[in-house]
JSON list of C-alpha atoms in Angstrom, two decimals:
[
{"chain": "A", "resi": 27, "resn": "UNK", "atom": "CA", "xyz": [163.92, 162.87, 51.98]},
{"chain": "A", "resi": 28, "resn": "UNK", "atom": "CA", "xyz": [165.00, 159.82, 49.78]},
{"chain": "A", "resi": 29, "resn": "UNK", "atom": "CA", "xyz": [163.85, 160.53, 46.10]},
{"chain": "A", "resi": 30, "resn": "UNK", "atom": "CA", "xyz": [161.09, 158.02, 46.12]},
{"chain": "A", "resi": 31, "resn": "UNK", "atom": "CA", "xyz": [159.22, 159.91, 48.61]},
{"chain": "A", "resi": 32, "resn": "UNK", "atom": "CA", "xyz": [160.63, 163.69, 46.69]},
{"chain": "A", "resi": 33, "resn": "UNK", "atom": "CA", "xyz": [158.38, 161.66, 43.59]},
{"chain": "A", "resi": 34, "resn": "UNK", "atom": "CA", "xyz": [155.54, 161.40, 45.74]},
{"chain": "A", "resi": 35, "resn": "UNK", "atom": "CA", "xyz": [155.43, 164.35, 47.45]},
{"chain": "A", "resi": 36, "resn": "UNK", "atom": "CA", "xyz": [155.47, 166.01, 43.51]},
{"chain": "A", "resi": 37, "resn": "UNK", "atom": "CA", "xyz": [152.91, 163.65, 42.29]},
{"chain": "A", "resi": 38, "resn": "UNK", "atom": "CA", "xyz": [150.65, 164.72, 45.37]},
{"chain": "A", "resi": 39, "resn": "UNK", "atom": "CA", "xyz": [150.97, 168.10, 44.25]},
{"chain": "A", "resi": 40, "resn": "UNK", "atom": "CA", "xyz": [150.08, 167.25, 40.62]},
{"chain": "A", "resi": 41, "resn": "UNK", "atom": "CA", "xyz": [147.02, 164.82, 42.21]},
{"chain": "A", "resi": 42, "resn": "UNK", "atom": "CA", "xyz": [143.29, 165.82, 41.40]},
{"chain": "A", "resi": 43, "resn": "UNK", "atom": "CA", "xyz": [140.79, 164.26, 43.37]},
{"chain": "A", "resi": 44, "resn": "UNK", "atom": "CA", "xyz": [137.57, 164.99, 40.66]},
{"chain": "A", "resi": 45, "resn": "UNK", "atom": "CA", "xyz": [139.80, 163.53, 38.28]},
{"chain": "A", "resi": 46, "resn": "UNK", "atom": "CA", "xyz": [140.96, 160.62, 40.16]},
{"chain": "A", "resi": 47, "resn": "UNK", "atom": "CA", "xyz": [136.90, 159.68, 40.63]},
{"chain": "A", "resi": 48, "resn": "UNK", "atom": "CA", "xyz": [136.39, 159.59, 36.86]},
{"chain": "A", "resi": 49, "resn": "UNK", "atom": "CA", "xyz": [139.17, 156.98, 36.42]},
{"chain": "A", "resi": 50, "resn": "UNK", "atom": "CA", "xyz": [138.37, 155.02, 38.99]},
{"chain": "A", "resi": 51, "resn": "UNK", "atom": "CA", "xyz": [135.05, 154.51, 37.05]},
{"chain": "A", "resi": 52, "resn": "UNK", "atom": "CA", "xyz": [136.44, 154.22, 33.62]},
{"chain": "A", "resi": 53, "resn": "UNK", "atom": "CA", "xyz": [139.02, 151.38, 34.77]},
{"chain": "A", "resi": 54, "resn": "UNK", "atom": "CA", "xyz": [136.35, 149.33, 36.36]},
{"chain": "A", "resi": 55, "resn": "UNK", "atom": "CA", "xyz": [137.45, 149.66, 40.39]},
{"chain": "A", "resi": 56, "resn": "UNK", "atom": "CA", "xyz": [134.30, 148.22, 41.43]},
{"chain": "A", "resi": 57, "resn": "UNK", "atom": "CA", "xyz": [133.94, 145.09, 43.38]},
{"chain": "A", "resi": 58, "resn": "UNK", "atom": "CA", "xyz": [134.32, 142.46, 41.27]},
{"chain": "A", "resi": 59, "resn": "UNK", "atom": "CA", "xyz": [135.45, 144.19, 37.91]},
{"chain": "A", "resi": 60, "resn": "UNK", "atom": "CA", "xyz": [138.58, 143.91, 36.78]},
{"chain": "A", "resi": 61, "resn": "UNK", "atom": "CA", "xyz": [140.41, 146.64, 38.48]},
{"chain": "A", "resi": 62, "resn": "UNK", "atom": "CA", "xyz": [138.78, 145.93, 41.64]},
{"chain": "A", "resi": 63, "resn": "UNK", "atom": "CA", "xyz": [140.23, 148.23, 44.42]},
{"chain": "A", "resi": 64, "resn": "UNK", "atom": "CA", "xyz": [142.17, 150.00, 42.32]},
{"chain": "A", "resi": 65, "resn": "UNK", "atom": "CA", "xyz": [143.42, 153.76, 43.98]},
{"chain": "A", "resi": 66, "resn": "UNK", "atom": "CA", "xyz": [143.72, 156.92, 41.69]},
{"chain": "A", "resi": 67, "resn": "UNK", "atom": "CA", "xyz": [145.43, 160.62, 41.97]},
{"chain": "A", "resi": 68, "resn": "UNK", "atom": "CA", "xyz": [143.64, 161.92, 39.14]},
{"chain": "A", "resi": 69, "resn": "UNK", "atom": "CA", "xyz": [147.20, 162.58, 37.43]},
{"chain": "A", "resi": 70, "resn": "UNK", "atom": "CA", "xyz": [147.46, 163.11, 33.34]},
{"chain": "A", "resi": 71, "resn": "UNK", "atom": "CA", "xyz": [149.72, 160.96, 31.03]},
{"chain": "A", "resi": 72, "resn": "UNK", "atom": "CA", "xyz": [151.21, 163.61, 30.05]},
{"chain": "A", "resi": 73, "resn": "UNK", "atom": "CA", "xyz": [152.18, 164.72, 33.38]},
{"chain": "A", "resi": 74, "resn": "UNK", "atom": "CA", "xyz": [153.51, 161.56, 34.60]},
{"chain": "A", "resi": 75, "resn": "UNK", "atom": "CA", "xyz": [155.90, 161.72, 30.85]},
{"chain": "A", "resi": 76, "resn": "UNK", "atom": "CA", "xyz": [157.57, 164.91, 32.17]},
{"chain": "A", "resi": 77, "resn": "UNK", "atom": "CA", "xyz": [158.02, 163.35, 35.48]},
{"chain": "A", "resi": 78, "resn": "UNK", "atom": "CA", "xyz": [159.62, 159.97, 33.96]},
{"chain": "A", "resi": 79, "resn": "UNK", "atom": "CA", "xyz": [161.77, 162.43, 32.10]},
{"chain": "A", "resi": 80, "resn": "UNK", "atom": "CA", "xyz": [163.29, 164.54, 35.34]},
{"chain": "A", "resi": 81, "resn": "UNK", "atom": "CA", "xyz": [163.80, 161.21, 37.35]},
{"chain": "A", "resi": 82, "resn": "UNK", "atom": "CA", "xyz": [165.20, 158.76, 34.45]},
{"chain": "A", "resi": 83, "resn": "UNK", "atom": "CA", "xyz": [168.57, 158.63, 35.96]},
{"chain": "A", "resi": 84, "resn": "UNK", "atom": "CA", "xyz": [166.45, 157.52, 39.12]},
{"chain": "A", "resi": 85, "resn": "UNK", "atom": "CA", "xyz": [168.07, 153.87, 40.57]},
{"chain": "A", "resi": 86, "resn": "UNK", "atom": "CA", "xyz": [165.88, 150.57, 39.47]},
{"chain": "A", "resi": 87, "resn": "UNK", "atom": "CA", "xyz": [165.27, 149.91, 43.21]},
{"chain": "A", "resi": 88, "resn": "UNK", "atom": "CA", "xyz": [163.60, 152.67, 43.34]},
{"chain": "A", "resi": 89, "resn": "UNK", "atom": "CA", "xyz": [161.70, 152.59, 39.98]},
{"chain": "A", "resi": 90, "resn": "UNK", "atom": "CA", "xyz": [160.58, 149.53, 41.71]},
{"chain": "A", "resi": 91, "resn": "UNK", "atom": "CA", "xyz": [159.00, 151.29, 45.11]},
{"chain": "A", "resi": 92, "resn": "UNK", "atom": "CA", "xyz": [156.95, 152.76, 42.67]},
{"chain": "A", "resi": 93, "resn": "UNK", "atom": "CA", "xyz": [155.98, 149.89, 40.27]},
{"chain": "A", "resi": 94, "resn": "UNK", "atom": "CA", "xyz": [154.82, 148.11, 43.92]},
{"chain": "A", "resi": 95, "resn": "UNK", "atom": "CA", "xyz": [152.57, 150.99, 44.85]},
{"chain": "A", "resi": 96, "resn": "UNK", "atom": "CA", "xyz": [148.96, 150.78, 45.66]},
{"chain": "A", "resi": 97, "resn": "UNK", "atom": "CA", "xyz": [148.31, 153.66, 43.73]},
{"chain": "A", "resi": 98, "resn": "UNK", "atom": "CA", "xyz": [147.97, 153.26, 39.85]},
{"chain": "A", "resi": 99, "resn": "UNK", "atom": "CA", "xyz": [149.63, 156.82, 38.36]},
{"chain": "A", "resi": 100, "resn": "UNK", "atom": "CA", "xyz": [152.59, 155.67, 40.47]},
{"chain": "A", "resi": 101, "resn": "UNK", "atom": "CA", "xyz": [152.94, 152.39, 38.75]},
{"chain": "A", "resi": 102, "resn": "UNK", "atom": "CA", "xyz": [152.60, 154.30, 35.41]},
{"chain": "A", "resi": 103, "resn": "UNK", "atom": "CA", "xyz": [155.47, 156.43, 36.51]},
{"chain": "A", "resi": 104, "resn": "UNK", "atom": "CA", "xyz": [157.44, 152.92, 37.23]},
{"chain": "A", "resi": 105, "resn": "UNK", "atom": "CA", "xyz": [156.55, 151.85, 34.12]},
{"chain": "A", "resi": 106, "resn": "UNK", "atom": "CA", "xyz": [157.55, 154.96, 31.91]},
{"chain": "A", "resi": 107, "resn": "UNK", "atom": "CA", "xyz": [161.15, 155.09, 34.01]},
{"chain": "A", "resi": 108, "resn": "UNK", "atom": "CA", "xyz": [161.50, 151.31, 33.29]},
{"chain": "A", "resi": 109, "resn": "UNK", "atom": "CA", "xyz": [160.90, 151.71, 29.13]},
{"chain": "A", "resi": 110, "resn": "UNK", "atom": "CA", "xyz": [163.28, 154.60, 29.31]},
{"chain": "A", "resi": 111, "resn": "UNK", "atom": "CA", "xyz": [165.97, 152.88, 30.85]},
{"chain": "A", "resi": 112, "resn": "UNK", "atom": "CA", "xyz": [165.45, 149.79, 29.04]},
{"chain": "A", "resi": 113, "resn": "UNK", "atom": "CA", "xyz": [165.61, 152.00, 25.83]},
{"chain": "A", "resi": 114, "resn": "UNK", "atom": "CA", "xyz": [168.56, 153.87, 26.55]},
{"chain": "A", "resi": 115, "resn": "UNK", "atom": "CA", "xyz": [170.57, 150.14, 28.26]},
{"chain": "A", "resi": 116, "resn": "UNK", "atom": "CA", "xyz": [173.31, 148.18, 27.12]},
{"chain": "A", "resi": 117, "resn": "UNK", "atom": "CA", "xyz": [172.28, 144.07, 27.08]},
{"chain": "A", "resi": 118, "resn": "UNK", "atom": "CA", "xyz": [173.12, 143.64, 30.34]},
{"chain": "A", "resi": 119, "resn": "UNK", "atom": "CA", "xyz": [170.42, 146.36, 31.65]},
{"chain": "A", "resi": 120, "resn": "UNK", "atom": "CA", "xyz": [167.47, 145.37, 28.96]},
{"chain": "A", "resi": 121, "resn": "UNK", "atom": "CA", "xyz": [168.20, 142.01, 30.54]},
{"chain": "A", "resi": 122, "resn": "UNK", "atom": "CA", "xyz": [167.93, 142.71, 34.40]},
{"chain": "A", "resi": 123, "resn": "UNK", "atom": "CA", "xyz": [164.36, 145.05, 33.25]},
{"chain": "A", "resi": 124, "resn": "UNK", "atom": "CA", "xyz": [162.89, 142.08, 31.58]},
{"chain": "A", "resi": 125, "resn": "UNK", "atom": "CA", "xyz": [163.34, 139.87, 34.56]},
{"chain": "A", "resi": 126, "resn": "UNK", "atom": "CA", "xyz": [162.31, 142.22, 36.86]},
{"chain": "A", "resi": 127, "resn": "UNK", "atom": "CA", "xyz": [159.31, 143.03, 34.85]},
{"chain": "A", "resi": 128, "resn": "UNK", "atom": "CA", "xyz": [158.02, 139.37, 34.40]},
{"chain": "A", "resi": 129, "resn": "UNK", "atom": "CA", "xyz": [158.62, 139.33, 37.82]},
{"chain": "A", "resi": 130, "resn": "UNK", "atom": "CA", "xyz": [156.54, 141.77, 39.02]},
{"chain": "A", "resi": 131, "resn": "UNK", "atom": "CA", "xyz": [153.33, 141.48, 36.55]},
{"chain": "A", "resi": 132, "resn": "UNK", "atom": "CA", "xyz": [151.27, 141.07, 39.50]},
{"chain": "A", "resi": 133, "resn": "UNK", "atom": "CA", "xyz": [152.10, 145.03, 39.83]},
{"chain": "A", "resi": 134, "resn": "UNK", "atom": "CA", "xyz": [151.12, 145.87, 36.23]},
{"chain": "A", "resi": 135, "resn": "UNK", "atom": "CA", "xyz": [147.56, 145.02, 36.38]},
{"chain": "A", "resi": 136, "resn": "UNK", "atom": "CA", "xyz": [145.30, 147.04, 34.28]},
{"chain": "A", "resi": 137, "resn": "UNK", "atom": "CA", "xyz": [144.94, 147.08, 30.70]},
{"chain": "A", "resi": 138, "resn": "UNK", "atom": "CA", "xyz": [146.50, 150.55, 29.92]},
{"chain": "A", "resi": 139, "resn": "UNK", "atom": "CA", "xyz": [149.92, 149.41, 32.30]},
{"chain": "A", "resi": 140, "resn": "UNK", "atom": "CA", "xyz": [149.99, 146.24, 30.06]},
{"chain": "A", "resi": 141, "resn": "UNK", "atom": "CA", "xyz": [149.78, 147.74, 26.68]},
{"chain": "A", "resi": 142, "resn": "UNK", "atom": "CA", "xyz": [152.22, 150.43, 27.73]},
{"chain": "A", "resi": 143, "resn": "UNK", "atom": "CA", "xyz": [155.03, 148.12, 28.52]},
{"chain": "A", "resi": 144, "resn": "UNK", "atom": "CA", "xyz": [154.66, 145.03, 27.14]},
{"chain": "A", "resi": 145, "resn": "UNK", "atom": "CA", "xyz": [156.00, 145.34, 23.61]},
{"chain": "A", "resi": 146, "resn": "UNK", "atom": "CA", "xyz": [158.19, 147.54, 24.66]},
{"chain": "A", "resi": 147, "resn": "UNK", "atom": "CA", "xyz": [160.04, 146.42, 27.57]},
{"chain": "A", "resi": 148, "resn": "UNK", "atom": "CA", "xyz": [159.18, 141.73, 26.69]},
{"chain": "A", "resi": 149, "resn": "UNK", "atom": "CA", "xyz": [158.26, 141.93, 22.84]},
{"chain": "A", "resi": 150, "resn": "UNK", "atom": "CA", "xyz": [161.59, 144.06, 22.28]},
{"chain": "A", "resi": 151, "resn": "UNK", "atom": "CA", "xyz": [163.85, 141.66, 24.59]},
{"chain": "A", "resi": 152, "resn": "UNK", "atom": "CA", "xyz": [162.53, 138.80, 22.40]},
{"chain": "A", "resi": 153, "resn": "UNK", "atom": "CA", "xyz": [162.94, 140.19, 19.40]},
{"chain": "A", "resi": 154, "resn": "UNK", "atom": "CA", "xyz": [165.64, 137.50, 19.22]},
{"chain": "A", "resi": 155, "resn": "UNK", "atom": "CA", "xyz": [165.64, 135.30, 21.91]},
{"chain": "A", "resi": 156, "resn": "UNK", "atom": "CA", "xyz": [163.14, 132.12, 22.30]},
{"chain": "A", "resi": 157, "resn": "UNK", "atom": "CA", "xyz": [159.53, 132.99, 22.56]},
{"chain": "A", "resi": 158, "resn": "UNK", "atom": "CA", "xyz": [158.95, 130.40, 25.05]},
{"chain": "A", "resi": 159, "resn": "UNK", "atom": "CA", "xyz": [157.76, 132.97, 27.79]},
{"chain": "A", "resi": 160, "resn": "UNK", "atom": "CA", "xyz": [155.41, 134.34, 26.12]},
{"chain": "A", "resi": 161, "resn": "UNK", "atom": "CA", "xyz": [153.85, 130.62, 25.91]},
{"chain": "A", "resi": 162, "resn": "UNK", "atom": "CA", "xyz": [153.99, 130.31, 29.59]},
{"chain": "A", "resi": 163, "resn": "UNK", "atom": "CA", "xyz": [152.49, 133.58, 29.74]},
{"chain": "A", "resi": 164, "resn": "UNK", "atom": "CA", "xyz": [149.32, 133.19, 27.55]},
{"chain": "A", "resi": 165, "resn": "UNK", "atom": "CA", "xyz": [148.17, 129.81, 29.89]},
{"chain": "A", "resi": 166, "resn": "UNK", "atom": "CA", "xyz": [148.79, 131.87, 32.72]},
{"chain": "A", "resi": 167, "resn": "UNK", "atom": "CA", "xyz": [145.45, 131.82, 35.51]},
{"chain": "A", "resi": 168, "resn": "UNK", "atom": "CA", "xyz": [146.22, 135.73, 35.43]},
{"chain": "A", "resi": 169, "resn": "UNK", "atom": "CA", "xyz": [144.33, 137.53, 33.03]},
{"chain": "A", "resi": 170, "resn": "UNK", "atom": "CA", "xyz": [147.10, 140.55, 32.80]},
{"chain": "A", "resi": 171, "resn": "UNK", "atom": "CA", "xyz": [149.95, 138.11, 32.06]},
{"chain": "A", "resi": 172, "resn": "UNK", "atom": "CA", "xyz": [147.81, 136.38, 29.18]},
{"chain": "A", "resi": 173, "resn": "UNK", "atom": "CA", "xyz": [147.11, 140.02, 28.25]},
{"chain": "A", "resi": 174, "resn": "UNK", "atom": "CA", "xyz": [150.97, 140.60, 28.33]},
{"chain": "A", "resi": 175, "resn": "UNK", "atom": "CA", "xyz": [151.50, 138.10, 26.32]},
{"chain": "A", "resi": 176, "resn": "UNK", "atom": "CA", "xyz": [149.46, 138.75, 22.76]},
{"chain": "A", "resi": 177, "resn": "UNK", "atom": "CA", "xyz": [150.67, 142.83, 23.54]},
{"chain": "A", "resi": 178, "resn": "UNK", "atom": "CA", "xyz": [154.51, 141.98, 23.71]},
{"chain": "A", "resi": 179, "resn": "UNK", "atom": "CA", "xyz": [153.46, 140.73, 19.99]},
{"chain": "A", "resi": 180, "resn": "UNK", "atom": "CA", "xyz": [153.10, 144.04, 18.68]},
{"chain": "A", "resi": 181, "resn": "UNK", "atom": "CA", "xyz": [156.62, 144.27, 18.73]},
{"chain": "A", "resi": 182, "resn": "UNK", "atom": "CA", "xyz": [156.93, 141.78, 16.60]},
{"chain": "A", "resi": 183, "resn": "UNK", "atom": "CA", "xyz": [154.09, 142.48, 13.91]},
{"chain": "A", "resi": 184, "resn": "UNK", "atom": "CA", "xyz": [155.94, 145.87, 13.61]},
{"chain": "A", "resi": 185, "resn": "UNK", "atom": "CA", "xyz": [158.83, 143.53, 12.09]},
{"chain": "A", "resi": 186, "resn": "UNK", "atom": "CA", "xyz": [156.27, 141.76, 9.85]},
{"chain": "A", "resi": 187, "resn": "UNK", "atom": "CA", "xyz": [156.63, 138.70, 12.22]},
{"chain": "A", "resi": 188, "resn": "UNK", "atom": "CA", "xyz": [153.05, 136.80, 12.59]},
{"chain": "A", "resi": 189, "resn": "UNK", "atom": "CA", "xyz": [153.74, 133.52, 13.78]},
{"chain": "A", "resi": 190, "resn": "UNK", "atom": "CA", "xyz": [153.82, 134.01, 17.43]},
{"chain": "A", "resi": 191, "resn": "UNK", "atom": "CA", "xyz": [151.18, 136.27, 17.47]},
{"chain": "A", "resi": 192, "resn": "UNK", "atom": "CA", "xyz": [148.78, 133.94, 15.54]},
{"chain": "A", "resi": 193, "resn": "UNK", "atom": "CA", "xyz": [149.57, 130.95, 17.88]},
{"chain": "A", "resi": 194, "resn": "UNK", "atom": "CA", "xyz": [148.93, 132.83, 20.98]},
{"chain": "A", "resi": 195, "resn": "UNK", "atom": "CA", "xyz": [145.48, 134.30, 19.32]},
{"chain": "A", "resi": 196, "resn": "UNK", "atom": "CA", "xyz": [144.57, 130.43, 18.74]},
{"chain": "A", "resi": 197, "resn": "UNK", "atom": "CA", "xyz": [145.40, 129.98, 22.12]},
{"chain": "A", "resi": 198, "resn": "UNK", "atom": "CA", "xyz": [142.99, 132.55, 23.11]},
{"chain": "A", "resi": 199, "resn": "UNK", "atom": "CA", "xyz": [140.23, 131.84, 21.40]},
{"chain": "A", "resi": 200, "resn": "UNK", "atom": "CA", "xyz": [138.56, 130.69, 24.06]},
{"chain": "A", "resi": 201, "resn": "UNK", "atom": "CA", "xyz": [139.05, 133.02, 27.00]},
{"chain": "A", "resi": 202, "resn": "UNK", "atom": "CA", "xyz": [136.48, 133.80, 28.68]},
{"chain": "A", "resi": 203, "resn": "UNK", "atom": "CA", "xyz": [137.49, 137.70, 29.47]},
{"chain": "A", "resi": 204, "resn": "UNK", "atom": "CA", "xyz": [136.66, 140.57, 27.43]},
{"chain": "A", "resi": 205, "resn": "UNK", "atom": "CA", "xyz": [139.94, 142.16, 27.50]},
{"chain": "A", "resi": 206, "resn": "UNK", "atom": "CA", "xyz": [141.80, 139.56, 26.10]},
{"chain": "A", "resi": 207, "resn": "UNK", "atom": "CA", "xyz": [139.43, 139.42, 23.67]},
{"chain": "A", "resi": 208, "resn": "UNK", "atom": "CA", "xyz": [139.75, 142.87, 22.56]},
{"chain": "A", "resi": 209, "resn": "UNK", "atom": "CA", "xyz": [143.37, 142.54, 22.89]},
{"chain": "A", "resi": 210, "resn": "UNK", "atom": "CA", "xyz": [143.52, 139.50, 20.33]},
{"chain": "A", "resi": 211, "resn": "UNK", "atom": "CA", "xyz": [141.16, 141.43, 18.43]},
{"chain": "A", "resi": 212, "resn": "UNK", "atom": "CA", "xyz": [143.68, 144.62, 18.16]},
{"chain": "A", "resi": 213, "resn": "UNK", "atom": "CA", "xyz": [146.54, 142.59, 17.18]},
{"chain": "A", "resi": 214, "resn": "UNK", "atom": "CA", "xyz": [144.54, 140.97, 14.22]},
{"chain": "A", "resi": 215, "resn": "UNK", "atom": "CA", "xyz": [143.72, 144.18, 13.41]},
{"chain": "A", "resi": 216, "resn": "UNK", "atom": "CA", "xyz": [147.14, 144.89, 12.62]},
{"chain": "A", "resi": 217, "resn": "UNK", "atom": "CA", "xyz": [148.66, 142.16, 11.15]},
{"chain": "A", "resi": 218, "resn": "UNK", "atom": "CA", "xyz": [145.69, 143.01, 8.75]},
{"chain": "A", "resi": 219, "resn": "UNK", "atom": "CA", "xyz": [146.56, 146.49, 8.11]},
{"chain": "A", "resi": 220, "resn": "UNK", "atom": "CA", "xyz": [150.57, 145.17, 6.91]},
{"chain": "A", "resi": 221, "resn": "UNK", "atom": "CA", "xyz": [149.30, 141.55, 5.33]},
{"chain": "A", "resi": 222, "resn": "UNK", "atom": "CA", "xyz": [145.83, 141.58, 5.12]},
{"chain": "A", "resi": 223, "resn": "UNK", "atom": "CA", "xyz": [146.18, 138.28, 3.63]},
{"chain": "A", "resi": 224, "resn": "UNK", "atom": "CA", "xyz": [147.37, 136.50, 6.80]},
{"chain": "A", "resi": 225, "resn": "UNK", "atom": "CA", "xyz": [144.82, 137.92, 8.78]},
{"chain": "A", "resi": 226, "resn": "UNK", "atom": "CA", "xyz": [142.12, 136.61, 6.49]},
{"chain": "A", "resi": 227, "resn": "UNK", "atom": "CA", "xyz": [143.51, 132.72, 6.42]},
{"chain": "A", "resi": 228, "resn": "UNK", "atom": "CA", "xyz": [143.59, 133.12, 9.96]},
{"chain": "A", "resi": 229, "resn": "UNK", "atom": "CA", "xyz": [139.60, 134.58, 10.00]},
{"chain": "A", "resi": 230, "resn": "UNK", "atom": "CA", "xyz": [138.62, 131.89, 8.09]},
{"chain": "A", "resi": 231, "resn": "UNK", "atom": "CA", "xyz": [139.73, 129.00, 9.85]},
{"chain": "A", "resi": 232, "resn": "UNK", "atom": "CA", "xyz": [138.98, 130.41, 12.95]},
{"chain": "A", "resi": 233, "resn": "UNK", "atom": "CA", "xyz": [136.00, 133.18, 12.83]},
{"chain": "A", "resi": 234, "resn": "UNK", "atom": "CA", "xyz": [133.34, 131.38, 13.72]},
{"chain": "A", "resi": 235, "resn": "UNK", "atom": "CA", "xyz": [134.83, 130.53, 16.93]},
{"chain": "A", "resi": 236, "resn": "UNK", "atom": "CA", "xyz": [136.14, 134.06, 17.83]},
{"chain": "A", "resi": 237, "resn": "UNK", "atom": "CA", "xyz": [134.15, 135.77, 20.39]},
{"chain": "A", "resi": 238, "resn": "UNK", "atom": "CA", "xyz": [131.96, 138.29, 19.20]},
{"chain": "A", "resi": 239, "resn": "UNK", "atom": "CA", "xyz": [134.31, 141.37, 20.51]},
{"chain": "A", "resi": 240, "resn": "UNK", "atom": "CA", "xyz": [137.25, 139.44, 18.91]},
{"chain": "A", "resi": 241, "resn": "UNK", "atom": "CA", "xyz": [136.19, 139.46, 15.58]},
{"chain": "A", "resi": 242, "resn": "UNK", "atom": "CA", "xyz": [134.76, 143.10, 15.75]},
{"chain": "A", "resi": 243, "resn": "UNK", "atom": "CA", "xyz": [137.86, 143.93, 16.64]},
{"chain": "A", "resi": 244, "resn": "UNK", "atom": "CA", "xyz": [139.65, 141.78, 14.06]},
{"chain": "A", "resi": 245, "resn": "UNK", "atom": "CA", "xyz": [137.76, 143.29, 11.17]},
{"chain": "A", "resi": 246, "resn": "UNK", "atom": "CA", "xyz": [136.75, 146.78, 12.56]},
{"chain": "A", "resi": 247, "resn": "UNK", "atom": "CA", "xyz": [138.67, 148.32, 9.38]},
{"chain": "A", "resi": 248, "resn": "UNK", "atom": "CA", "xyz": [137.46, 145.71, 6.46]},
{"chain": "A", "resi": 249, "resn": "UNK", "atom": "CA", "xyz": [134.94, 147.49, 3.98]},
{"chain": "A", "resi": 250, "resn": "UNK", "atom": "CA", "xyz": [131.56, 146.81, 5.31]},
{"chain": "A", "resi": 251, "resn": "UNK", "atom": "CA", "xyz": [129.78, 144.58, 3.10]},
{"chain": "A", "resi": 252, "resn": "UNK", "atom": "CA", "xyz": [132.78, 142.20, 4.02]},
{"chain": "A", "resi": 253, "resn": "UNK", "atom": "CA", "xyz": [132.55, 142.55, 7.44]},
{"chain": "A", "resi": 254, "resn": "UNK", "atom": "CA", "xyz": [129.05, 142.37, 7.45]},
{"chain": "A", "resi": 255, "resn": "UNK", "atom": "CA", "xyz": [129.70, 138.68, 5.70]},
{"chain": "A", "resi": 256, "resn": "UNK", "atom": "CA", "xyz": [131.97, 137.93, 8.78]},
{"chain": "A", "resi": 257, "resn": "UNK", "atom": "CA", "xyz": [129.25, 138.28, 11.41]},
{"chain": "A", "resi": 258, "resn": "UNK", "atom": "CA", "xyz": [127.05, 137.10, 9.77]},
{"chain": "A", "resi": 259, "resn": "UNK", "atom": "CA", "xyz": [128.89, 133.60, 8.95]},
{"chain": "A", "resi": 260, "resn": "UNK", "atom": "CA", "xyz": [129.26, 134.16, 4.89]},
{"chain": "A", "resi": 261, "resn": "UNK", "atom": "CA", "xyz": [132.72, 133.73, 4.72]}
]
């Protein structure tokens, strides 16, 4: 038995079939939502984080079997394996998992695999390197990759480093899909809770543009009679 399939046979055992049927509901695997076609086990978070844990010495070819499965807990597990080793890497290995991440988004396609790995695995690797991807990322026809690319963000708002995160908002503005919006939305949100003065300038130029769910978002933790002045156009 190669360990890829000694993985699967334990995440069988761990699979729950009622539980599976709930998530395929709450991540939208209906025909035309989002995570159309989507296949569950029905396995727990924290489950899959003591699995990534006994098989993080586990080769990135086969980290990647997993990150190419049809089955969603499985490309969790990928995912966890891949911010491990990318933690724990010298240059050379945080290098090869970036381009084998960007290389695969078409695998990490739901909103929970995105906001998992993103800042982790592309905002950390750009830290200090060009930005330029993430660029190419936000006019991507793909709404995970544009998703990807406000997330990875995070990693630098942590640093108390805006810019790139307010460009690819503007760039957003105008999506038409609700998870991007609440994903702009989020990172607003916390630029605002370390410079609540940035977020504002940005609010007020662009507010009454901002989707609906974007600004909600954006201002969920302003005091209310201020917020209240945002949707209603009083700023």
């Amino acid at each position: 038995m190669t360990i890829t399939n000694e993985i699967r046979a334990r995440m069988r055992e761990l699979a729950d079939d009622e539980r599976a049927h709930v998530l395929q509901r709450f991540f939208k695997t209906g025909p035309g939502e989002y995570g159309e076609g989507d296949l569950f086990l029905g396995i727990t978070i924290p489950e899959l984080r003591k699995l990534a844990k006994q098989y993080r010495s586990v080769r990135l070819e086969e980290v990647l079997s997993l990150l190419t499965s049809r089955y969603h807990e499985e490309r969790v597990l990928a995912l966890l394996m891949m911010i491990d080793a990318y933690s724990k890497g010298d240059e050379a290995a945080k290098e090869r998992i970036y381009r084998l991440y960007l290389k695969n988004t078409r695998f990490i396609n739901n909103w929970d695999l995105v906001d998992l790995s993103a800042p982790r695995i592309v905002g950390d690797f750009l830290l200090t390197r060009s930005r330029e991807p993430l660029y190419t990322l936000a006019r991507s026809e793909s709404l995970w990759e544009r998703r990807i690319a406000i997330m990875s963000t995070f990693q630098f708002i942590k640093k108390s480093d805006y810019f790139d995160s307010l460009k690819i908002s503007e760039m957003l503005l105008k999506d038409t899909e609700d998870l991007i919006h609440k994903a702009v939305g989020w990172m607003l949100r916390e630029i605002g809770k370390s410079d609540l003065p940035v977020e504002e300038n940005f609010l007020r130029e662009h507010y009454r543009l901002m989707p609906r769910t974007m600004l909600r978002y954006a201002i969920e933790r302003f005091p209310e009679p201020k917020r209240q002045m945002y949707l209603k156009g009083q700023i």
